[in-house]
Amino acid sequence: EDEEWVEYTDSLGRTRTCMRKDLKKIQRKDDDISRRKSESSSEEEEKPRRGGSRERNSDRDEDPDLLSEDMRRDMLRQKWEKEELENIAKDALHYSDVRFDEARSH
């Protein structure tokens, strides 16, 4: 019975086919991706749109301008390491998992 092919609908509304034995794992991955997508879209909505003044956003800046280059690079490395450690625990990576600080959102 585990070798039976089944159809399911993913979070994007597409009809997909997989083996019954893999269905639970695939659905968990799909839920994880859709949850991360909704989290990133809510973060995008919170960001100010173009034309915001530097003074208003200075409270929210993570990288103050007065940091030395070495300190800024170390903070960036720590952030990268944290994201990579999170990726190690995953069974499979999606391209959005490795888009470290990319300027554009896809």
PDB file of N, CA, C and O in Angstrom, residues 16 35 44-45 68 87:
ATOM      1  N   ARG A  16      -0.200  17.750  -7.271  1.00  0.00           N
ATOM      2  CA  ARG A  16       1.069  17.039  -7.337  1.00  0.00           C
ATOM      3  C   ARG A  16       0.838  15.547  -7.137  1.00  0.00           C
ATOM      4  O   ARG A  16      -0.188  15.143  -6.583  1.00  0.00           O
ATOM      5  N   ARG A  35       4.791  28.552   5.650  1.00  0.00           N
ATOM      6  CA  ARG A  35       4.888  29.329   6.885  1.00  0.00           C
ATOM      7  C   ARG A  35       6.009  30.362   6.779  1.00  0.00           C
ATOM      8  O   ARG A  35       5.834  31.526   7.120  1.00  0.00           O
ATOM      9  N   GLU A  44       8.121  42.002   5.041  1.00  0.00           N
ATOM     10  CA  GLU A  44       8.203  42.952   3.937  1.00  0.00           C
ATOM     11  C   GLU A  44       7.187  44.071   4.122  1.00  0.00           C
ATOM     12  O   GLU A  44       7.456  45.224   3.803  1.00  0.00           O
ATOM     13  N   GLU A  45       5.991  43.737   4.618  1.00  0.00           N
ATOM     14  CA  GLU A  45       4.966  44.751   4.826  1.00  0.00           C
ATOM     15  C   GLU A  45       5.358  45.728   5.928  1.00  0.00           C
ATOM     16  O   GLU A  45       4.983  46.895   5.899  1.00  0.00           O
ATOM     17  N   SER A  68      33.188  49.755  13.512  1.00  0.00           N
ATOM     18  CA  SER A  68      34.376  49.575  12.682  1.00  0.00           C
ATOM     19  C   SER A  68      34.065  48.491  11.645  1.00  0.00           C
ATOM     20  O   SER A  68      33.147  47.681  11.807  1.00  0.00           O
ATOM     21  N   ASN A  87      20.019  25.848   8.700  1.00  0.00           N
ATOM     22  CA  ASN A  87      19.889  25.076   7.459  1.00  0.00           C
ATOM     23  C   ASN A  87      20.416  23.648   7.607  1.00  0.00           C
ATOM     24  O   ASN A  87      19.943  22.744   6.926  1.00  0.00           O
TER      25      ASN A  87
END
